[in-house]
CSV table of C-alpha atoms and ligand atoms in Angstrom, one decimal:
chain,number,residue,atom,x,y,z
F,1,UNK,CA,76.3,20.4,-51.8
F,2,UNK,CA,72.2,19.8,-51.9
F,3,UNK,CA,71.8,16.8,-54.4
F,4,UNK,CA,68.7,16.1,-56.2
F,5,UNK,CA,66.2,14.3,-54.8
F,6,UNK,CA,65.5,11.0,-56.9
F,7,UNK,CA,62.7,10.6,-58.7
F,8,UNK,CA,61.3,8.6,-56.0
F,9,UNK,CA,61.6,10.9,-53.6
F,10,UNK,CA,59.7,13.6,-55.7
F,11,UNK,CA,56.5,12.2,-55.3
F,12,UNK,CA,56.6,12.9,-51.1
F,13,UNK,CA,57.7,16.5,-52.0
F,14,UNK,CA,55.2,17.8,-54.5
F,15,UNK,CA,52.5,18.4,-51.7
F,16,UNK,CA,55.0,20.3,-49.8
F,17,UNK,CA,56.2,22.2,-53.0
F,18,UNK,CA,52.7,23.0,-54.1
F,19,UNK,CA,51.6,24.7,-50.5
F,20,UNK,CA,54.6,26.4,-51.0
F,21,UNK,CA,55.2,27.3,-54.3
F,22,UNK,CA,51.1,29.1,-55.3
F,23,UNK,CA,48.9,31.3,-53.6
F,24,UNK,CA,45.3,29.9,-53.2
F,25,UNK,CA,43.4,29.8,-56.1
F,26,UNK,CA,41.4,33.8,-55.7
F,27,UNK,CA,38.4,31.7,-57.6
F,28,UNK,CA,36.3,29.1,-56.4
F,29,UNK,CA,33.5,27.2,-58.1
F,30,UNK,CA,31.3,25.0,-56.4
F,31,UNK,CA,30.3,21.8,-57.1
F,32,UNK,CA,27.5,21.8,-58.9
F,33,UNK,CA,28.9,24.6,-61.2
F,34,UNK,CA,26.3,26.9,-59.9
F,35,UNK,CA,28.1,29.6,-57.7
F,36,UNK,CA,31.9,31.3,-58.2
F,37,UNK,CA,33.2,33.7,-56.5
F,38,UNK,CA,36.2,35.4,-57.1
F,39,UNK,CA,38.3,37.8,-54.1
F,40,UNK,CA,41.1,38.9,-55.9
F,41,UNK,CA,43.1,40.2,-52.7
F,42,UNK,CA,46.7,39.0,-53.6
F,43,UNK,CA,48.8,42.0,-54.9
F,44,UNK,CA,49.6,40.1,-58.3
F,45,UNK,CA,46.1,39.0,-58.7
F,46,UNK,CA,45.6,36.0,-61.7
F,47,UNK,CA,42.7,37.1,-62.8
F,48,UNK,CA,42.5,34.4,-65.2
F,49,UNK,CA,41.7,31.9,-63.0
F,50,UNK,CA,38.0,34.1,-63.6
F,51,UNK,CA,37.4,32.0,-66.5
F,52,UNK,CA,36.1,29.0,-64.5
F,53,UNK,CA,33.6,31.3,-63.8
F,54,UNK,CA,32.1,31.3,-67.2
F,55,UNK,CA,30.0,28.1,-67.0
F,56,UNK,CA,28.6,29.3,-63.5
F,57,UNK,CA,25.2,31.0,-62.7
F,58,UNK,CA,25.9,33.1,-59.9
F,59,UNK,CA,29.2,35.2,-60.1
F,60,UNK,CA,30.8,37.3,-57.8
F,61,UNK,CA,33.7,39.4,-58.3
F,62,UNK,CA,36.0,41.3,-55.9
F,63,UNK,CA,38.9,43.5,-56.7
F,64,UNK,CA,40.7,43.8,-53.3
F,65,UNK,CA,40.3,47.5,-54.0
F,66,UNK,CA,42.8,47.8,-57.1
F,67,UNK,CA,42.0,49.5,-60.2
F,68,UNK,CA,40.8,47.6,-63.1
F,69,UNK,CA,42.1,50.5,-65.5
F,70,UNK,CA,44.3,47.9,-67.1
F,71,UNK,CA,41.1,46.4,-68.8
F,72,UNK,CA,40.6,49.7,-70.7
F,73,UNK,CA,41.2,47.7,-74.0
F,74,UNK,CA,37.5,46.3,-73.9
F,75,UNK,CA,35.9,50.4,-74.5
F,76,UNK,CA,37.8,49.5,-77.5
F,77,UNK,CA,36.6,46.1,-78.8
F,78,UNK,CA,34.1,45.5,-81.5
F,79,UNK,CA,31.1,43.3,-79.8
F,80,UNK,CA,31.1,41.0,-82.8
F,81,UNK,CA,34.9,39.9,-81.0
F,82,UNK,CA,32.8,38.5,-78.1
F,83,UNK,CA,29.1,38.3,-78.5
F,84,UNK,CA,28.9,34.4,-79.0
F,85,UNK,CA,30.9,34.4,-76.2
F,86,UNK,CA,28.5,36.0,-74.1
F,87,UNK,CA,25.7,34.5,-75.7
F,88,UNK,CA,26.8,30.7,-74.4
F,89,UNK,CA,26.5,32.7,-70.5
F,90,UNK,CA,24.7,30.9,-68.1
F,91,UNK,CA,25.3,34.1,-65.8
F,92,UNK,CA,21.4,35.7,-63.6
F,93,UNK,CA,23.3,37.1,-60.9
F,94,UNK,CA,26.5,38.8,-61.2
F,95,UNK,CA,28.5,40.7,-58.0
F,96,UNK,CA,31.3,43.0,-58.8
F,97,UNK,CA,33.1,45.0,-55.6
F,98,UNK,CA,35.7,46.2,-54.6
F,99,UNK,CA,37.7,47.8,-56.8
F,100,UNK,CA,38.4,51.5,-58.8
F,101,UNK,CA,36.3,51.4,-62.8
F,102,UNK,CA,36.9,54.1,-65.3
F,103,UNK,CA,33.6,54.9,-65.7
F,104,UNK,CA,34.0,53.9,-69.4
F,105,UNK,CA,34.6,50.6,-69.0
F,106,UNK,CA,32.3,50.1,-66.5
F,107,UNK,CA,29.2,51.2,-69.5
F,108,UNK,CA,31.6,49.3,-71.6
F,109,UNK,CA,31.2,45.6,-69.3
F,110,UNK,CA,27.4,47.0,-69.7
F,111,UNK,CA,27.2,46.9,-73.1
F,112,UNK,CA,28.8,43.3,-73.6
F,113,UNK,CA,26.3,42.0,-70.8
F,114,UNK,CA,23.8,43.2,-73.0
F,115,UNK,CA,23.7,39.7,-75.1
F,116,UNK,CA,23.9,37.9,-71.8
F,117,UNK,CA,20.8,37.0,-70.0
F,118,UNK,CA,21.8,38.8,-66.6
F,119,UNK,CA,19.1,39.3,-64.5
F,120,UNK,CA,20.6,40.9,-61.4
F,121,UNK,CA,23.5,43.1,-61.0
F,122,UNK,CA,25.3,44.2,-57.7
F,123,UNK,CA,28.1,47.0,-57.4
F,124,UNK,CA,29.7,47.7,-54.1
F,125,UNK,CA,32.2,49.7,-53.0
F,126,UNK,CA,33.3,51.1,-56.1
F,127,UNK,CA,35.1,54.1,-57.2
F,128,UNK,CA,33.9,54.8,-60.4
F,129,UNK,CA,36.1,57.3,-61.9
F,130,UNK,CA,36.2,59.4,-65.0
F,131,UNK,CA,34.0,61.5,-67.0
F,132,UNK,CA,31.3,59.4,-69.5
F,133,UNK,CA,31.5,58.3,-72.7
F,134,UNK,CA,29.0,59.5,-75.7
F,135,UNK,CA,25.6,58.1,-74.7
F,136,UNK,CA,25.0,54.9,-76.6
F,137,UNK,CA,23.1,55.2,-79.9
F,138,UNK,CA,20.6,52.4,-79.2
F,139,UNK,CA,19.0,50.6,-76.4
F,140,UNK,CA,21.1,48.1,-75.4
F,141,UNK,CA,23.1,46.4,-72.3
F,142,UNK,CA,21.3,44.3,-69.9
F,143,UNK,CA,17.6,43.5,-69.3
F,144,UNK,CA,17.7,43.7,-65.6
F,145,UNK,CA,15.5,42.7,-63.2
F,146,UNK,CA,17.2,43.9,-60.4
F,147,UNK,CA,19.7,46.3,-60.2
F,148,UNK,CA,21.6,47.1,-56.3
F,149,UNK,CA,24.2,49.4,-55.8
F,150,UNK,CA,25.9,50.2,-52.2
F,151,UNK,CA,28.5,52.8,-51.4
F,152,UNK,CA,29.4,53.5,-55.0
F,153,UNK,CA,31.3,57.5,-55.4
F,154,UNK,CA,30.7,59.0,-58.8
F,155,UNK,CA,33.8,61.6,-60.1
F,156,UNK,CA,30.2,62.2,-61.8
F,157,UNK,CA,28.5,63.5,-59.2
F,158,UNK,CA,24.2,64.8,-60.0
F,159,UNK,CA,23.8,62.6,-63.4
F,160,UNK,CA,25.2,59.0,-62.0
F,161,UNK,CA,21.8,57.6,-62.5
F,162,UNK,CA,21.4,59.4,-65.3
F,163,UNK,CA,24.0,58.0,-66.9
F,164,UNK,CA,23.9,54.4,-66.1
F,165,UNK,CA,20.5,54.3,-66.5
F,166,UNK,CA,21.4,54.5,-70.6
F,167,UNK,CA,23.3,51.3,-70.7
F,168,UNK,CA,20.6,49.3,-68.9
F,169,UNK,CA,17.3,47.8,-70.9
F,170,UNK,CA,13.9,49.8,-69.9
F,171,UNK,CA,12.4,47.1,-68.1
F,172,UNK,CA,14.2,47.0,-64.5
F,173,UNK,CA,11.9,46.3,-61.9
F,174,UNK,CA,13.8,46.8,-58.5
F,175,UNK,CA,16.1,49.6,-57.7
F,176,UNK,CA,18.4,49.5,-54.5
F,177,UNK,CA,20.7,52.2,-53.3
F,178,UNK,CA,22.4,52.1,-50.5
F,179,UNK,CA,25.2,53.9,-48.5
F,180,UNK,CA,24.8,56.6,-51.5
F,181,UNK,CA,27.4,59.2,-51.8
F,182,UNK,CA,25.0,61.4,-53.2
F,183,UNK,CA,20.9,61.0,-54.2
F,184,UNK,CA,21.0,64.5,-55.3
F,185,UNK,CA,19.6,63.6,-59.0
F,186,UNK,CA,19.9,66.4,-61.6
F,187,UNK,CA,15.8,65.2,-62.6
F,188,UNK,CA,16.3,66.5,-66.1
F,189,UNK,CA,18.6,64.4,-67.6
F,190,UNK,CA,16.8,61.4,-66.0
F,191,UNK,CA,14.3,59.3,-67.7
F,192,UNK,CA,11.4,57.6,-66.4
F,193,UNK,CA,11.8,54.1,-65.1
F,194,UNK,CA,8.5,52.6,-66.8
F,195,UNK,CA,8.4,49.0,-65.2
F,196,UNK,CA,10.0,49.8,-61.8
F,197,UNK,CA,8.0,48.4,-58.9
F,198,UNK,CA,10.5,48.9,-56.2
F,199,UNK,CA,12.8,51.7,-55.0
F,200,UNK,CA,14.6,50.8,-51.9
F,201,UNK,CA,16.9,53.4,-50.3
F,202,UNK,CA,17.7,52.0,-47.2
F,203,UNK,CA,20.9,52.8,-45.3
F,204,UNK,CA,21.5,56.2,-46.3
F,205,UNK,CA,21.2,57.7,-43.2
F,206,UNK,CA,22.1,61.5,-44.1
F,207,UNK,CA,19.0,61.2,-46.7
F,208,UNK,CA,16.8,63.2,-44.3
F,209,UNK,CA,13.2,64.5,-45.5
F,210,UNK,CA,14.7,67.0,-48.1
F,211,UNK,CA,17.3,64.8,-49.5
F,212,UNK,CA,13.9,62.2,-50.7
F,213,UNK,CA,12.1,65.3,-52.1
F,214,UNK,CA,15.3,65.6,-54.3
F,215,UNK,CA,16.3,62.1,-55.0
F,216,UNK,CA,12.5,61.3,-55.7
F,217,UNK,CA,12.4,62.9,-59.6
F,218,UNK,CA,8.9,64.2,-60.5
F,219,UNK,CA,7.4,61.8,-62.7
F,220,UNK,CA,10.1,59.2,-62.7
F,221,UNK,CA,8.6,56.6,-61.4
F,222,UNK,CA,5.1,55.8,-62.2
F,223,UNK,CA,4.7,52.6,-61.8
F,224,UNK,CA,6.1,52.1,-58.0
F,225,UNK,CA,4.5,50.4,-55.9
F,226,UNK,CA,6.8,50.3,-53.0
F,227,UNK,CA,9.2,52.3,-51.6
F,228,UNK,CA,11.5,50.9,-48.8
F,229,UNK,CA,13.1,53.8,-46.5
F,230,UNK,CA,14.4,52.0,-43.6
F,231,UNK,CA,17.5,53.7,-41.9
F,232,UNK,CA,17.4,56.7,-44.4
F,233,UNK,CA,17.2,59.6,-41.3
F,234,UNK,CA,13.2,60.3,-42.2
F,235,UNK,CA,12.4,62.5,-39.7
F,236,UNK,CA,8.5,63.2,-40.2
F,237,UNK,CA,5.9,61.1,-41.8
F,238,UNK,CA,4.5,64.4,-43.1
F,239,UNK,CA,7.7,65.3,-44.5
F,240,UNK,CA,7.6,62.1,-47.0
F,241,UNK,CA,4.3,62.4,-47.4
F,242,UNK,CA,4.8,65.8,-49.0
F,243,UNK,CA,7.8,64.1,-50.8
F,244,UNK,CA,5.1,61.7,-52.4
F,245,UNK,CA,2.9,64.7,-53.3
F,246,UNK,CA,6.1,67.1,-54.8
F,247,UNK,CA,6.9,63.3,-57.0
F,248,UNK,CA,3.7,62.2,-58.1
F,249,UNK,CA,4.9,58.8,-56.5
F,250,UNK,CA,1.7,56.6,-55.8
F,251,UNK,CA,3.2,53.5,-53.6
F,252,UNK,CA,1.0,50.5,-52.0
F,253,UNK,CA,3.8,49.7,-49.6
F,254,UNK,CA,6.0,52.1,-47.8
F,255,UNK,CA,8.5,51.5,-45.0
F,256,UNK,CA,10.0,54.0,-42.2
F,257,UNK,CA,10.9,51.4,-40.3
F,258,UNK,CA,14.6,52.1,-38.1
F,259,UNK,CA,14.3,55.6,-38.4
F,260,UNK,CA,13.8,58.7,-35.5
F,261,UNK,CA,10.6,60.1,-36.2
F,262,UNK,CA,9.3,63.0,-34.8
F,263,UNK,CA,6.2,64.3,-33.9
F,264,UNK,CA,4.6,66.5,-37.5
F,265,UNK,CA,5.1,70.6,-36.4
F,266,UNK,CA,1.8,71.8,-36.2
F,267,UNK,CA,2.9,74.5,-38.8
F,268,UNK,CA,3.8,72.1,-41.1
F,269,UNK,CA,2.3,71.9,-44.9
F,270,UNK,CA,-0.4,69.6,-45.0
F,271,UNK,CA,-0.2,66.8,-47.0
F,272,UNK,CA,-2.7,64.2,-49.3
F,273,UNK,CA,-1.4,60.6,-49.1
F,274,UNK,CA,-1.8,58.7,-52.0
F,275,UNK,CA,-4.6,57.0,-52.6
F,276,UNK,CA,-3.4,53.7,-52.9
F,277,UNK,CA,-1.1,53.3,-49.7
F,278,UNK,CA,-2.2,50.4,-47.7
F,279,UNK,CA,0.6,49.3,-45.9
F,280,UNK,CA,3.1,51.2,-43.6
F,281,UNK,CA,5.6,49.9,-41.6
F,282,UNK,CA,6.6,52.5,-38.6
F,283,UNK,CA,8.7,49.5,-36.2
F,284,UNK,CA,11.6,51.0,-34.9
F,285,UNK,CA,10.5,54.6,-34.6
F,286,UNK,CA,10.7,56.1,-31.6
F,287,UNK,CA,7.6,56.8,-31.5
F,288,UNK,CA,6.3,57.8,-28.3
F,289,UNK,CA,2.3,58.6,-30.0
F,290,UNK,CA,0.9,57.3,-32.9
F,291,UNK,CA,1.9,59.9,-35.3
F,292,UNK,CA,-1.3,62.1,-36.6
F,293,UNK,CA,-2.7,62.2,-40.2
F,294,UNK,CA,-1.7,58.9,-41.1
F,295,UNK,CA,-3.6,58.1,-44.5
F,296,UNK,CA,-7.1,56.8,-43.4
F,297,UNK,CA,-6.2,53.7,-46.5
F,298,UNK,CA,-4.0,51.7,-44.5
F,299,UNK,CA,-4.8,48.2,-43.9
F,300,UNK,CA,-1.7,46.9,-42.9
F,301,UNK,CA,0.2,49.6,-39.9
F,302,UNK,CA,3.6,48.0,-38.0
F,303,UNK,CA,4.0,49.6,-34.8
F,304,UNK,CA,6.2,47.5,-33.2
F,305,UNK,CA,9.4,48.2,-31.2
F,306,UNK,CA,8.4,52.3,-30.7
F,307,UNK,CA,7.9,53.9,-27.3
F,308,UNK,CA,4.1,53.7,-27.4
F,309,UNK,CA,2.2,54.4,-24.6
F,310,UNK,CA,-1.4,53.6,-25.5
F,311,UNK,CA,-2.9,51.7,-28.0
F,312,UNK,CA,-4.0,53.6,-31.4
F,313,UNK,CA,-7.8,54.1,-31.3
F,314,UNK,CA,-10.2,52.6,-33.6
F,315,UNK,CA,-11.0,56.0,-35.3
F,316,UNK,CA,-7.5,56.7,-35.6
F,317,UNK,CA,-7.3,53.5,-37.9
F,318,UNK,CA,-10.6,52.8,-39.8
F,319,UNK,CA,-9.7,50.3,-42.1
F,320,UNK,CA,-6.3,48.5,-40.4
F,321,UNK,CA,-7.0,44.8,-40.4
F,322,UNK,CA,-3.1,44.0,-39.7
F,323,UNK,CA,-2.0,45.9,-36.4
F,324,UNK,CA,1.6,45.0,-35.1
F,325,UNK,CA,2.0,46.6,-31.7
F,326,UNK,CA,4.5,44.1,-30.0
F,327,UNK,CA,7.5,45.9,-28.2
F,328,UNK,CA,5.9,48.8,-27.3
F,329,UNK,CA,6.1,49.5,-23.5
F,330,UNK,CA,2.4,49.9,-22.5
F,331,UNK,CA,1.9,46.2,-23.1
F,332,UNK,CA,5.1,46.0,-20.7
F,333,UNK,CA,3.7,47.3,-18.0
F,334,UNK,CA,3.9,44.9,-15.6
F,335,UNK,CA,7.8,44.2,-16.3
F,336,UNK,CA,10.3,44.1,-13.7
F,337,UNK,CA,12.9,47.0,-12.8
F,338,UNK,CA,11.2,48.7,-15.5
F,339,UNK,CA,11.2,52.1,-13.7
F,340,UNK,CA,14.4,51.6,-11.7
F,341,UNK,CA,16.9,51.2,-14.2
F,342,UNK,CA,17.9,54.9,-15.5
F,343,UNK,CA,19.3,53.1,-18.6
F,344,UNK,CA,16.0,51.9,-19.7
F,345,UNK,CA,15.0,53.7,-23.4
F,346,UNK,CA,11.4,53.0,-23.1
F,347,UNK,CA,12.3,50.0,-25.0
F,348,UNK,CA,11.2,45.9,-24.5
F,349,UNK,CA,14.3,44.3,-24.6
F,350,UNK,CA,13.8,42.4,-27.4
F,351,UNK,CA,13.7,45.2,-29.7
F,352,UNK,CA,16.6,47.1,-28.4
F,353,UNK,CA,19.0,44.5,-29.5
F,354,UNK,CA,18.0,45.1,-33.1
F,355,UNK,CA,18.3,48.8,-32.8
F,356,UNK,CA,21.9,48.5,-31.4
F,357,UNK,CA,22.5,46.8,-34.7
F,358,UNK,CA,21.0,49.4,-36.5
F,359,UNK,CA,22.7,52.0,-35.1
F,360,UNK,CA,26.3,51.3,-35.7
F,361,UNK,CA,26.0,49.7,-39.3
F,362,UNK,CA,24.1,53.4,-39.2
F,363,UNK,CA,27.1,55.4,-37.7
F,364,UNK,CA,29.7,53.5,-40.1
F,365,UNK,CA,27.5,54.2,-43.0
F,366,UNK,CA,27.6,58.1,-41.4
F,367,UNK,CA,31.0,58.5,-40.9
F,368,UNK,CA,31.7,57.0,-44.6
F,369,UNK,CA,29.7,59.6,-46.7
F,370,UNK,CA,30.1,62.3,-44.0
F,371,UNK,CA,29.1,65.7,-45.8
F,372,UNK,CA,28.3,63.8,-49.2
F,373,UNK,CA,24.5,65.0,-48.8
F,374,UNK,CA,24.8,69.0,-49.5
R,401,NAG,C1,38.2,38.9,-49.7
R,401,NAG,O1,39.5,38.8,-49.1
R,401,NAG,C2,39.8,39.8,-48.1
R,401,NAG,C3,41.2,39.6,-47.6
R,401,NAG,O2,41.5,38.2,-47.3
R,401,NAG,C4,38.8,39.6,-46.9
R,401,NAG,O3,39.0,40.6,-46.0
R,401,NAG,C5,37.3,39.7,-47.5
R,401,NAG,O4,36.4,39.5,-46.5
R,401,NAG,C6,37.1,38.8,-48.7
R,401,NAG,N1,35.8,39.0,-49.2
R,401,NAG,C7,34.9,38.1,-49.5
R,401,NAG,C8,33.6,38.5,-50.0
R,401,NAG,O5,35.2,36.9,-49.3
R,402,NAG,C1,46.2,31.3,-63.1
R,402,NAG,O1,44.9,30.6,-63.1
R,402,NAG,C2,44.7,29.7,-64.2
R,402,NAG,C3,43.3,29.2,-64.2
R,402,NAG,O2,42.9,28.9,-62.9
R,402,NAG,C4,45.8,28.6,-64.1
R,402,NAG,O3,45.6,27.7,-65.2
R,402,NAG,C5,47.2,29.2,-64.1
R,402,NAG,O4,48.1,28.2,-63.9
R,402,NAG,C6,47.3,30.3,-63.0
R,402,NAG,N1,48.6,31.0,-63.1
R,402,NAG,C7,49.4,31.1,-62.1
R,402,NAG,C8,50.7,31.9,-62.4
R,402,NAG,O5,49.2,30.7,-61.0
R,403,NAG,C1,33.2,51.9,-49.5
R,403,NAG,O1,33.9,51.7,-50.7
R,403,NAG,C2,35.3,52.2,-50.6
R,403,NAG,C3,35.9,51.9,-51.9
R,403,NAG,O2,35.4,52.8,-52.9
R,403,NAG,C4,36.0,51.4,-49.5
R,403,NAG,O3,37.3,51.9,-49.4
R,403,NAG,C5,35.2,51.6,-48.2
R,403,NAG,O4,35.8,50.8,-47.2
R,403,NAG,C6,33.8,51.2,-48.4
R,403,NAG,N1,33.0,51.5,-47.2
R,403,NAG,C7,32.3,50.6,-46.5
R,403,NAG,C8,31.6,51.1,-45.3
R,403,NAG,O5,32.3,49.5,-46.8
R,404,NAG,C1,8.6,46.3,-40.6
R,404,NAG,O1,10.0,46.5,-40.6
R,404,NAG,C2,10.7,45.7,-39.6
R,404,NAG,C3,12.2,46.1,-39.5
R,404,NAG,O2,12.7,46.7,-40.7
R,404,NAG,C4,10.6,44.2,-40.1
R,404,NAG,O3,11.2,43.4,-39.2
R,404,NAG,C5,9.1,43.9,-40.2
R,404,NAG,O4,8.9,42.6,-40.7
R,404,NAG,C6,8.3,44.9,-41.1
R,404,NAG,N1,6.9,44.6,-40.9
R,404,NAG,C7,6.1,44.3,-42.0
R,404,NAG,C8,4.6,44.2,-41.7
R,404,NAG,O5,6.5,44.1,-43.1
R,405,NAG,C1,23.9,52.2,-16.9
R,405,NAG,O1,25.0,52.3,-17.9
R,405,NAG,C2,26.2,52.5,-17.4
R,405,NAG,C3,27.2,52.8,-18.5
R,405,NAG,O2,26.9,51.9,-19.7
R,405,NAG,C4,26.7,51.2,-16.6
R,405,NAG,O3,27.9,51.4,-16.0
R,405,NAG,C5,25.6,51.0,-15.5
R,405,NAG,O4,25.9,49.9,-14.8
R,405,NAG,C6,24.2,51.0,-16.1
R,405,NAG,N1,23.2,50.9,-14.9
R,405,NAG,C7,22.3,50.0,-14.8
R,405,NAG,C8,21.4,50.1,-13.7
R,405,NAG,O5,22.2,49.1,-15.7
C-alpha cells in the first residue's frame, strides 16, 4: 500500500510533480514586458496563457498549424464588447503563423485591431480559408505602417489583396509578399495604395517577367518609390522595364539582385525607364556583360557578384557616382586554379557562398507553390 507522503515531505516533491504534471508554458514574456511570443505546438494548446501577452509591445503568435475555426464567435461580437480592451494595447508589431483562419475571422481580428495602435502586421504560413464576408461599410481596421505576408494560400484566389486591402487604413506604407501562392491580381477590384512607398516581392521565384506585368496593377501605386525584386525569377531587365511602362510605376530604387538575368533579345519591345530611377542593384546576376539600355539616370549601379568580364564604360554610365563591381572575375584575374578547376562558375568565392544560400531557400520556395503561377 503507497502511503501519503507527510506534509514535510511535500515540499521535496512539488518540483518533481510540477516538471511532471504541465507542459511548458506555449507563452513567454520577457522581462522587461516588451516581447511575447507564443508557439502553440502542444495538441491541447492553452491558449489562454496568450493573455500575458496583452501588456507586451511586440507579439508573436504561432498556431502549430491547427485551425483557429473555434474562435469563429468573434465575426459575431459587437466591437463595443471589446474596444476599451483594445484601446489599453500597447501592441506596434504583431506576428501571427502558423495556423488555418476562416477568412472571416481573420477581417474580423482586423476590424478589432482597428482601435489598437498596430503598426506592423506579419502573416505566415497561413491557410486562409473560406469565401469573404460583405465588404465593411467604413474605413476601419488598422493603420498600418507595414504590412508582410509570406506563403499565405487564399481559397480566394485573384481578389486576396483585394480583399484584405478593405479592412486595412489607406495609409500603409510598405508592402511585402513573399513565397506568394498567387500575384495574379484581378486589377479591378483593387484600389490604389495612396501612401505606399515600398513594394517588395522578393522570394517568389516563379514570378517571372509576366507574372510582375500582372501583379503590378495599372495605376495602383503611385506613390512607390521602391520596388525590391530580389529572387523573383526576373529574367530581363527589359522585361521589367516594360512592366514599369504597362503600370505607370515610377520607382527611385529598384532591386534585381539574386536573380538569372539574361541578355535583352534584340527583338524585344523597347522600353522608357522612368524618369526618376537612380539606383539599381544588379548583384547576383549572372551577368556575364553589362546588360544594354540601362536608364542613362542611375547614380547608384551594384554589379557585384556577376560573371563580368570587363569593366562597364564611362559612356555606358554617365551619371553613376556609386559603382559596386567587387566579385566579378575580371578583377580576379590573377587568382589561383582559376582555370583549372572545371567546377569553377565564373564566380569569386566569396559570392558563391551567398548564392548557394539563395538557391535552396529558392528551390524550397519552388517546390512549395509549384504550378501556383498560371
Ligand atoms: C514552435 O515549436 C515548434 C515545435 O516545437 C518548432 O518546430 C518551431 O520552430 C517553433 N517556432 C518558433 C517560432 O519558435
Ligand atoms: C493556462 O494558462 C494560464 C495563464 O498562463 C494559467 O493560469 C492556467 O493555469 C493554464 N491552464 C492549464 C490547464 O495549464
Ligand atoms: C507554408 O505554409 C503551410 C501552411 O499553410 C505550411 O504547411 C508549409 O510548411 C509552409 N511552407 C514553408 C516553405 O514554410
Ligand atoms: C544589392 O543587393 C545585395 C544582395 O541582395 C545586397 O547585399 C547589397 O547590399 C545591395 N546593394 C545596394 C547598393 O543596396
Ligand atoms: C567537382 O565537383 C565534383 C562533384 O561535386 C567533385 O567530386 C569534384 O571533386 C570537384 N572537382 C574539383 C576539382 O573541385
Amino acid at each position: 500500500m503507497v502511503r501519503a507522503p507527510g506534509p514535510l515531505l511535500l515540499p521535496l516533491l512539488l518540483p518533481l510533480l510540477h516538471v511532471s504534471a504541465t507542459t511548458p508554458d506555449p507563452c513567454e514574456i520577457d522581462d522587461d514586458d516588451f516581447r511575447c511570443v507564443c508557439n502553440f505546438t502542444d495538441p491541447q494548446p492553452n491558449w489562454s496563457s496568450a493573455f500575458q501577452c496583452m501588456s507586451a509591445v511586440e507579439v508573436e503568435i504561432r498556431g502549430g498549424g491547427r485551425s483557429l475555426q473555434q474562435f469563429i464567435k468573434i465575426v459575431d461580437t459587437e466591437p463595443k464588447q471589446y474596444v476599451d480592451l483594445i484601446k489599453t494595447l500597447r501592441w506596434r508589431r504583431l506576428t501571427v503563423g502558423a495556423a488555418q483562419v476562416p477568412v472571416r475571422l481573420l477581417f474580423a481580428v482586423l476590424r478589432a485591431l482597428g482601435y489598437s495602435r498596430l503598426e506592423e502586421l506579419t502573416l505566415e504560413d497561413l491557410e486562409v480559408t473560406g469565401t469573404t464576408p460583405p465588404p465593411p461599410l467604413e474605413t476601419t481596421g488598422p493603420a498600418l505602417v507595414t504590412l508582410s505576408l509570406r506563403n499565405l494560400s487564399w481559397a480566394i484566389e485573384g481578389t486576396w489583396l483585394a480583399e484584405l486591402q478593405q479592412w486595412l487604413k489607406p495609409g500603409l506604407k510598405v508592402l511585402n509578399i513573399a513565397q506568394a501562392h498567387s500575384l495574379a491580381f484581378s486589377c479591378a477590384e483593387l484600389h490604389a495604395f495612396p501612401a505606399l512607398t515600398t513594394l517588395d516581392l522578393s522570394d517568389n521565384p516563379g514570378l517571372g517577367d509576366s507574372g510582375l506585368t500582372a501583379a503590378l496593377c495599372p495605376h495602383k501605386f503611385p506613390a512607390l518609390q521602391e520596388l525590391v525584386l530580389r529572387n523573383a525569377g526576373i529574367e530581363t531587365t527589359n522585361g521589367v522595364c516594360v512592366a514599369l511602362a504597362a503600370a505607370g510605376v515610377q520607382p527611385h530604387r529598384l532591386d534585381l539582385s539574386h536573380n538569372s538575368l539574361r541578355a535583352t533579345a534584340p527583338d524585344a519591345p523597347g522600353c522608357v525607364w522612368p524618369s526618376a530611377l537612380s539606383s539599381l542593384n544588379l548583384s547576383f546576376a549572372g551577368l556575364e556583360q553589362v546588360p544594354k539600355g540601362l536608364p542613362a539616370s542611375l547614380s547608384v549601379l551594384d554589379l557585384s557578384c556577376n560573371r563580368l568580364k570587363r569593366a562597364p564604360r564611362p559612356d555606358e554610365l554617365p551619371k553613376v557616382s556609386s559603382l559596386t563591381l567587387d566579385g566579378n572575375p575580371f578583377l580576379d584575374s590573377g587568382a589561383p586554379n582559376h582555370q583549372e578547376n572545371p567546377n569553377n562558375s565564373g564566380l569569386v568565392p566569396a559570392c558563391a557562398r551567398s548564392i548557394l544560400a539563395v538557391g535552396m531557400t529558392g528551390t524550397l520556395a519552388l517546390l512549395q507553390g509549384a504550378g501556383n503561377f498560371a
